[in-house]
PDB file of C-alpha atoms in Angstrom:
ATOM      1  CA  MET Q   1     260.706 153.133   0.033  1.00 68.00           C
ATOM      2  CA  THR Q   2     258.314 154.864   2.227  1.00 81.00           C
ATOM      3  CA  TYR Q   3     254.617 153.688   2.049  1.00 94.00           C
ATOM      4  CA  LEU Q   4     252.038 156.231   2.582  1.00 97.00           C
ATOM      5  CA  PHE Q   5     248.804 155.173   0.482  1.00 98.00           C
ATOM      6  CA  THR Q   6     249.094 151.353   0.112  1.00 97.00           C
ATOM      7  CA  PRO Q   7     249.695 149.818   3.593  1.00 96.00           C
ATOM      8  CA  PRO Q   8     246.644 147.605   4.500  1.00 93.00           C
ATOM      9  CA  ASP Q   9     243.617 149.401   6.201  1.00 95.00           C
ATOM     10  CA  THR Q  10     245.328 153.100   5.363  1.00 96.00           C
ATOM     11  CA  TRP Q  11     242.189 154.534   4.258  1.00 97.00           C
ATOM     12  CA  LEU Q  12     239.732 152.897   6.859  1.00 94.00           C
ATOM     13  CA  GLY Q  13     238.520 153.963  10.354  1.00 92.00           C
ATOM     14  CA  GLY Q  14     237.137 157.756   9.444  1.00 92.00           C
ATOM     15  CA  HIS Q  15     239.394 160.512   9.610  1.00 94.00           C
ATOM     16  CA  PHE Q  16     240.948 163.029  12.155  1.00 95.00           C
ATOM     17  CA  GLU Q  17     240.467 166.264  10.266  1.00 96.00           C
ATOM     18  CA  VAL Q  18     239.940 169.856  10.365  1.00 97.00           C
ATOM     19  CA  SER Q  19     236.634 170.715   8.951  1.00 95.00           C
ATOM     20  CA  LEU Q  20     235.942 174.291   7.608  1.00 95.00           C
ATOM     21  CA  THR Q  21     232.456 175.590   7.256  1.00 92.00           C
ATOM     22  CA  PHE Q  22     232.075 178.333   4.702  1.00 92.00           C
ATOM     23  CA  GLY Q  23     228.328 178.935   4.559  1.00 86.00           C
ATOM     24  CA  GLU Q  24     226.724 178.826   1.144  1.00 87.00           C
ATOM     25  CA  MET Q  25     229.523 179.337  -1.576  1.00 88.00           C
ATOM     26  CA  GLU Q  26     229.814 179.524  -5.025  1.00 90.00           C
ATOM     27  CA  ASP Q  27     231.746 176.730  -6.911  1.00 90.00           C
ATOM     28  CA  ASP Q  28     234.597 179.101  -7.885  1.00 92.00           C
ATOM     29  CA  GLN Q  29     235.035 179.978  -4.258  1.00 93.00           C
ATOM     30  CA  LEU Q  30     235.256 176.484  -2.957  1.00 93.00           C
ATOM     31  CA  GLN Q  31     237.783 175.909  -5.685  1.00 94.00           C
ATOM     32  CA  MET Q  32     239.850 178.923  -4.448  1.00 96.00           C
ATOM     33  CA  ALA Q  33     239.628 177.483  -1.021  1.00 96.00           C
ATOM     34  CA  PHE Q  34     240.670 174.035  -1.964  1.00 96.00           C
ATOM     35  CA  GLU Q  35     243.517 175.405  -4.212  1.00 96.00           C
ATOM     36  CA  ALA Q  36     244.962 177.341  -1.256  1.00 96.00           C
ATOM     37  CA  ILE Q  37     245.478 173.969   0.654  1.00 96.00           C
ATOM     38  CA  TRP Q  38     248.317 173.082  -1.886  1.00 96.00           C
ATOM     39  CA  SER Q  39     250.245 176.131  -1.583  1.00 93.00           C
ATOM     40  CA  HIS Q  40     251.540 175.083   1.845  1.00 95.00           C
ATOM     41  CA  PRO Q  41     255.372 174.415   1.376  1.00 95.00           C
ATOM     42  CA  HIS Q  42     255.010 171.197   3.526  1.00 97.00           C
ATOM     43  CA  VAL Q  43     251.962 169.672   1.590  1.00 98.00           C
ATOM     44  CA  GLN Q  44     252.394 167.660  -1.834  1.00 97.00           C
ATOM     45  CA  GLY Q  45     249.835 166.692  -4.196  1.00 94.00           C
ATOM     46  CA  VAL Q  46     247.233 166.481  -5.710  1.00 97.00           C
ATOM     47  CA  TYR Q  47     247.176 162.674  -6.242  1.00 98.00           C
ATOM     48  CA  LEU Q  48     243.952 161.314  -7.782  1.00 97.00           C
ATOM     49  CA  ASN Q  49     244.495 157.479  -6.977  1.00 97.00           C
ATOM     50  CA  ARG Q  50     244.656 156.275  -3.298  1.00 96.00           C
ATOM     51  CA  ASN Q  51     245.300 153.023  -4.282  1.00 96.00           C
ATOM     52  CA  MET Q  52     249.015 153.720  -5.703  1.00 97.00           C
ATOM     53  CA  GLU Q  53     251.837 155.196  -3.957  1.00 97.00           C
ATOM     54  CA  PRO Q  54     252.604 159.070  -4.776  1.00 97.00           C
ATOM     55  CA  GLN Q  55     255.936 158.332  -6.228  1.00 95.00           C
ATOM     56  CA  ASN Q  56     254.078 155.877  -8.823  1.00 96.00           C
ATOM     57  CA  GLN Q  57     251.668 158.623 -10.351  1.00 96.00           C
ATOM     58  CA  THR Q  58     251.445 161.798 -11.777  1.00 96.00           C
ATOM     59  CA  CYS Q  59     250.667 164.928  -9.625  1.00 96.00           C
ATOM     60  CA  VAL Q  60     247.862 167.044 -10.797  1.00 97.00           C
ATOM     61  CA  ALA Q  61     247.605 170.673 -10.558  1.00 97.00           C
ATOM     62  CA  ALA Q  62     244.900 171.635  -7.971  1.00 96.00           C
ATOM     63  CA  ARG Q  63     243.410 173.854 -10.464  1.00 95.00           C
ATOM     64  CA  GLN Q  64     242.525 170.993 -12.887  1.00 95.00           C
ATOM     65  CA  VAL Q  65     240.854 168.680 -10.188  1.00 95.00           C
ATOM     66  CA  ASP Q  66     237.094 168.494 -10.217  1.00 92.00           C
ATOM     67  CA  LEU Q  67     236.166 168.503  -6.646  1.00 90.00           C
ATOM     68  CA  TRP Q  68     232.658 166.770  -7.440  1.00 88.00           C
ATOM     69  CA  THR Q  69     233.909 163.895  -9.509  1.00 90.00           C
ATOM     70  CA  GLU Q  70     237.467 163.171  -8.333  1.00 91.00           C
ATOM     71  CA  SER Q  71     238.930 161.972  -5.250  1.00 92.00           C
ATOM     72  CA  ALA Q  72     242.028 164.128  -3.792  1.00 97.00           C
ATOM     73  CA  GLN Q  73     244.722 162.795  -1.742  1.00 98.00           C
ATOM     74  CA  GLY Q  74     247.943 164.418  -0.716  1.00 98.00           C
ATOM     75  CA  THR Q  75     250.699 163.978   1.702  1.00 98.00           C
ATOM     76  CA  MET Q  76     252.086 166.336   4.504  1.00 98.00           C
ATOM     77  CA  LYS Q  77     255.112 166.402   6.076  1.00 97.00           C
ATOM     78  CA  LEU Q  78     255.073 167.426   9.841  1.00 97.00           C
ATOM     79  CA  PRO Q  79     258.002 169.562  11.518  1.00 95.00           C
ATOM     80  CA  SER Q  80     259.364 166.599  13.313  1.00 95.00           C
ATOM     81  CA  GLY Q  81     259.724 165.036   9.605  1.00 96.00           C
ATOM     82  CA  LEU Q  82     256.883 162.624  10.032  1.00 96.00           C
ATOM     83  CA  ARG Q  83     254.967 162.109   6.723  1.00 97.00           C
ATOM     84  CA  LEU Q  84     251.347 161.108   6.582  1.00 98.00           C
ATOM     85  CA  PRO Q  85     248.473 160.788   3.852  1.00 98.00           C
ATOM     86  CA  PHE Q  86     245.329 163.127   3.743  1.00 98.00           C
ATOM     87  CA  ALA Q  87     242.509 163.327   1.751  1.00 97.00           C
ATOM     88  CA  ILE Q  88     240.103 166.434   0.899  1.00 96.00           C
ATOM     89  CA  LEU Q  89     236.181 166.191   1.020  1.00 93.00           C
ATOM     90  CA  VAL Q  90     233.707 168.578   0.065  1.00 91.00           C
ATOM     91  CA  VAL Q  91     230.411 168.565   1.591  1.00 87.00           C
ATOM     92  CA  ARG Q  92     227.462 170.758   0.250  1.00 85.00           C
ATOM     93  CA  ALA Q  93     224.158 170.356   2.672  1.00 78.00           C
ATOM     94  CA  ASP Q  94     221.723 172.778   3.743  1.00 76.00           C
ATOM     95  CA  GLY Q  95     223.311 176.016   2.823  1.00 77.00           C
ATOM     96  CA  GLU Q  96     226.548 174.859   4.673  1.00 83.00           C
ATOM     97  CA  ASP Q  97     229.313 174.393   2.406  1.00 91.00           C
ATOM     98  CA  CYS Q  98     232.430 172.493   4.268  1.00 92.00           C
ATOM     99  CA  LEU Q  99     235.743 171.637   3.130  1.00 94.00           C
ATOM    100  CA  ASP Q 100     237.413 168.575   5.301  1.00 96.00           C
ATOM    101  CA  ILE Q 101     241.112 168.110   5.296  1.00 97.00           C
ATOM    102  CA  GLY Q 102     241.449 164.457   6.857  1.00 97.00           C
ATOM    103  CA  ILE Q 103     244.116 162.185   7.791  1.00 97.00           C
ATOM    104  CA  PRO Q 104     242.676 158.697   7.632  1.00 96.00           C
ATOM    105  CA  MET Q 105     242.651 156.982  11.035  1.00 93.00           C
ATOM    106  CA  GLY Q 106     244.422 153.578   9.450  1.00 94.00           C
ATOM    107  CA  ALA Q 107     247.379 155.450   8.341  1.00 95.00           C
ATOM    108  CA  LEU Q 108     247.913 156.963  11.951  1.00 94.00           C
ATOM    109  CA  ASP Q 109     247.455 153.543  13.355  1.00 92.00           C
ATOM    110  CA  TYR Q 110     250.097 152.306  10.846  1.00 93.00           C
ATOM    111  CA  ALA Q 111     252.528 155.162  11.587  1.00 93.00           C
ATOM    112  CA  LEU Q 112     252.029 155.493  15.401  1.00 91.00           C
ATOM    113  CA  GLY Q 113     250.518 152.252  16.992  1.00 85.00           C
ATOM    114  CA  LYS Q 114     248.684 152.768  20.101  1.00 75.00           C
ATOM    115  CA  VAL Q 115     249.244 156.355  20.125  1.00 78.00           C
ATOM    116  CA  GLU Q 116     246.655 156.632  17.384  1.00 73.00           C
ATOM    117  CA  ARG Q 117     244.129 156.096  20.392  1.00 76.00           C
ATOM    118  CA  GLY Q 118     244.848 159.781  21.618  1.00 83.00           C
ATOM    119  CA  PHE Q 119     243.265 161.240  18.455  1.00 86.00           C
ATOM    120  CA  TYR Q 120     239.679 159.961  19.273  1.00 82.00           C
ATOM    121  CA  SER Q 121     237.308 162.510  20.945  1.00 71.00           C
ATOM    122  CA  THR Q 122     235.960 160.010  23.964  1.00 72.00           C
ATOM    123  CA  TRP Q 123     237.004 159.251  27.185  1.00 72.00           C
ATOM    124  CA  ASN Q 124     238.788 162.769  27.597  1.00 80.00           C
ATOM    125  CA  VAL Q 125     239.727 164.187  30.701  1.00 83.00           C
ATOM    126  CA  PRO Q 126     240.230 167.939  30.890  1.00 85.00           C
ATOM    127  CA  GLY Q 127     243.831 168.763  31.483  1.00 79.00           C
ATOM    128  CA  ALA Q 128     245.265 165.522  30.403  1.00 79.00           C
ATOM    129  CA  SER Q 129     248.532 165.888  28.502  1.00 80.00           C
ATOM    130  CA  PRO Q 130     248.413 164.677  25.169  1.00 84.00           C
ATOM    131  CA  ALA Q 131     251.133 162.731  23.156  1.00 85.00           C
ATOM    132  CA  ALA Q 132     253.485 165.295  21.472  1.00 91.00           C
ATOM    133  CA  VAL Q 133     252.535 163.922  18.041  1.00 92.00           C
ATOM    134  CA  VAL Q 134     248.988 164.315  18.864  1.00 93.00           C
ATOM    135  CA  ARG Q 135     249.282 167.891  19.248  1.00 94.00           C
ATOM    136  CA  GLU Q 136     251.700 168.398  16.518  1.00 96.00           C
ATOM    137  CA  ILE Q 137     249.294 167.089  14.047  1.00 96.00           C
ATOM    138  CA  GLU Q 138     246.250 169.334  15.670  1.00 97.00           C
ATOM    139  CA  ASP Q 139     248.527 172.542  15.136  1.00 97.00           C
ATOM    140  CA  PHE Q 140     249.385 171.345  11.826  1.00 98.00           C
ATOM    141  CA  LEU Q 141     246.005 171.265  10.547  1.00 98.00           C
ATOM    142  CA  ALA Q 142     245.334 174.542  12.383  1.00 98.00           C
ATOM    143  CA  GLU Q 143     248.308 175.970  10.003  1.00 97.00           C
ATOM    144  CA  LEU Q 144     246.598 174.557   7.111  1.00 97.00           C
ATOM    145  CA  ALA Q 145     243.258 176.295   7.988  1.00 97.00           C
ATOM    146  CA  ALA Q 146     245.030 179.400   8.539  1.00 97.00           C
ATOM    147  CA  SER Q 147     246.551 179.261   4.882  1.00 95.00           C
ATOM    148  CA  VAL Q 148     242.995 178.656   3.512  1.00 97.00           C
ATOM    149  CA  PHE Q 149     241.622 181.578   5.523  1.00 97.00           C
ATOM    150  CA  THR Q 150     244.221 184.004   3.771  1.00 95.00           C
ATOM    151  CA  HIS Q 151     242.394 183.339   0.561  1.00 95.00           C
ATOM    152  CA  VAL Q 152     239.099 182.465   1.436  1.00 96.00           C
ATOM    153  CA  LYS Q 153     237.183 183.356   4.941  1.00 95.00           C
ATOM    154  CA  PHE Q 154     235.413 180.557   6.849  1.00 94.00           C
ATOM    155  CA  ARG Q 155     232.684 180.786   9.508  1.00 91.00           C
ATOM    156  CA  VAL Q 156     234.468 178.122  12.024  1.00 92.00           C
ATOM    157  CA  GLY Q 157     237.000 175.505  11.708  1.00 94.00           C
ATOM    158  CA  VAL Q 158     236.820 171.963  13.937  1.00 94.00           C
ATOM    159  CA  ILE Q 159     239.775 169.920  14.529  1.00 95.00           C
ATOM    160  CA  GLY Q 160     239.044 166.491  15.986  1.00 93.00           C
ATOM    161  CA  TRP Q 161     238.077 163.008  14.890  1.00 91.00           C
ATOM    162  CA  GLU Q 162     234.994 162.796  12.167  1.00 88.00           C
ATOM    163  CA  THR Q 163     234.170 166.809  13.084  1.00 87.00           C
ATOM    164  CA  SER Q 164     232.519 167.549   9.945  1.00 81.00           C
ATOM    165  CA  GLY Q 165     228.865 168.358  10.510  1.00 71.00           C
ATOM    166  CA  THR Q 166     229.031 167.774  14.008  1.00 68.00           C
ATOM    167  CA  GLN Q 167     229.230 171.251  15.176  1.00 68.00           C
ATOM    168  CA  ASP Q 168     226.488 174.252  15.391  1.00 68.00           C
ATOM    169  CA  THR Q 169     228.368 176.942  13.751  1.00 67.00           C
ATOM    170  CA  TYR Q 170     225.699 179.723  14.684  1.00 67.00           C
ATOM    171  CA  LYS Q 171     225.693 178.547  18.356  1.00 74.00           C
ATOM    172  CA  ILE Q 172     229.395 178.624  18.559  1.00 75.00           C
ATOM    173  CA  GLN Q 173     229.452 182.123  17.123  1.00 70.00           C
ATOM    174  CA  GLU Q 174     226.800 183.187  19.605  1.00 75.00           C
ATOM    175  CA  GLN Q 175     227.915 181.530  22.561  1.00 78.00           C
ATOM    176  CA  GLY Q 176     231.627 181.419  22.368  1.00 78.00           C
ATOM    177  CA  ILE Q 177     234.275 178.545  22.457  1.00 86.00           C
ATOM    178  CA  PRO Q 178     233.889 176.284  25.441  1.00 87.00           C
ATOM    179  CA  GLU Q 179     236.260 176.164  28.296  1.00 88.00           C
ATOM    180  CA  VAL Q 180     236.698 172.418  28.330  1.00 89.00           C
ATOM    181  CA  ARG Q 181     237.114 171.222  24.604  1.00 90.00           C
ATOM    182  CA  ASP Q 182     236.987 167.892  23.122  1.00 88.00           C
ATOM    183  CA  VAL Q 183     237.869 169.300  19.824  1.00 92.00           C
ATOM    184  CA  GLY Q 184     239.945 172.418  18.671  1.00 94.00           C
ATOM    185  CA  TYR Q 185     238.385 175.616  17.141  1.00 94.00           C
ATOM    186  CA  LEU Q 186     239.505 177.888  14.679  1.00 95.00           C
ATOM    187  CA  LEU Q 187     236.902 181.180  14.703  1.00 93.00           C
ATOM    188  CA  PRO Q 188     237.364 184.383  12.986  1.00 93.00           C
ATOM    189  CA  GLU Q 189     237.525 187.504  15.491  1.00 91.00           C
ATOM    190  CA  GLY Q 190     237.988 190.839  14.160  1.00 89.00           C
ATOM    191  CA  GLY Q 191     238.873 189.605  10.744  1.00 87.00           C
ATOM    192  CA  ARG Q 192     241.776 187.630  12.106  1.00 94.00           C
ATOM    193  CA  LEU Q 193     241.400 183.808  12.625  1.00 96.00           C
ATOM    194  CA  ARG Q 194     242.068 182.659  16.376  1.00 96.00           C
ATOM    195  CA  TYR Q 195     242.779 179.151  17.337  1.00 97.00           C
ATOM    196  CA  TYR Q 196     241.483 177.450  20.568  1.00 95.00           C
ATOM    197  CA  PRO Q 197     243.549 174.361  20.867  1.00 95.00           C
ATOM    198  CA  ARG Q 198     241.839 171.304  22.261  1.00 93.00           C
ATOM    199  CA  THR Q 199     242.243 170.814  26.449  1.00 92.00           C
ATOM    200  CA  ALA Q 200     240.648 167.411  26.829  1.00 90.00           C
ATOM    201  CA  TYR Q 201     242.365 164.117  25.901  1.00 88.00           C
ATOM    202  CA  PRO Q 202     242.010 160.610  26.519  1.00 82.00           C
ATOM    203  CA  GLN Q 203     244.262 159.561  29.777  1.00 74.00           C
ATOM    204  CA  PHE Q 204     245.751 156.106  29.518  1.00 62.00           C
TER     205      PHE Q 204
END
């Protein structure tokens, strides 16, 4: 049996995530964005108990989840076949509603060992080559964000370690995407979503 939710320290260490900033939204719009995540063919959930393996609990329909009182977990299957757990967090503050899709760092450490260090946005070197699995996960998170965008438009998406609330969305929209990037960006341009991958990674 594959263990995803219950290995020691799985849910510790913060998250490698895509944080989607919508601006101020109605509850039903946030619910629609949340439900769009689970329509992806390589995502399974929703699971409400992170202390029990997915196969040992009931999978709940996304429309039945109360975003404000219940924790929402799922699993994603990458093109390489690697399966990872993730969690959804809704953040509402100062007129900026955010939806975060985060893979816990403890799970990455359990699945990948020392490669896990390549996900952090520290000690980065422009042009350094990432481990293949790091880019694969970044690209998959960008794909999930694009799935959400087809249903509910957001202002900006940021992919990296603990990115929620760290980016000034108005500054990004006004000044554009930096050439050297410690994180990845997703930005609407002309009604379409454009992905700007990360360009700086730790060099070991």
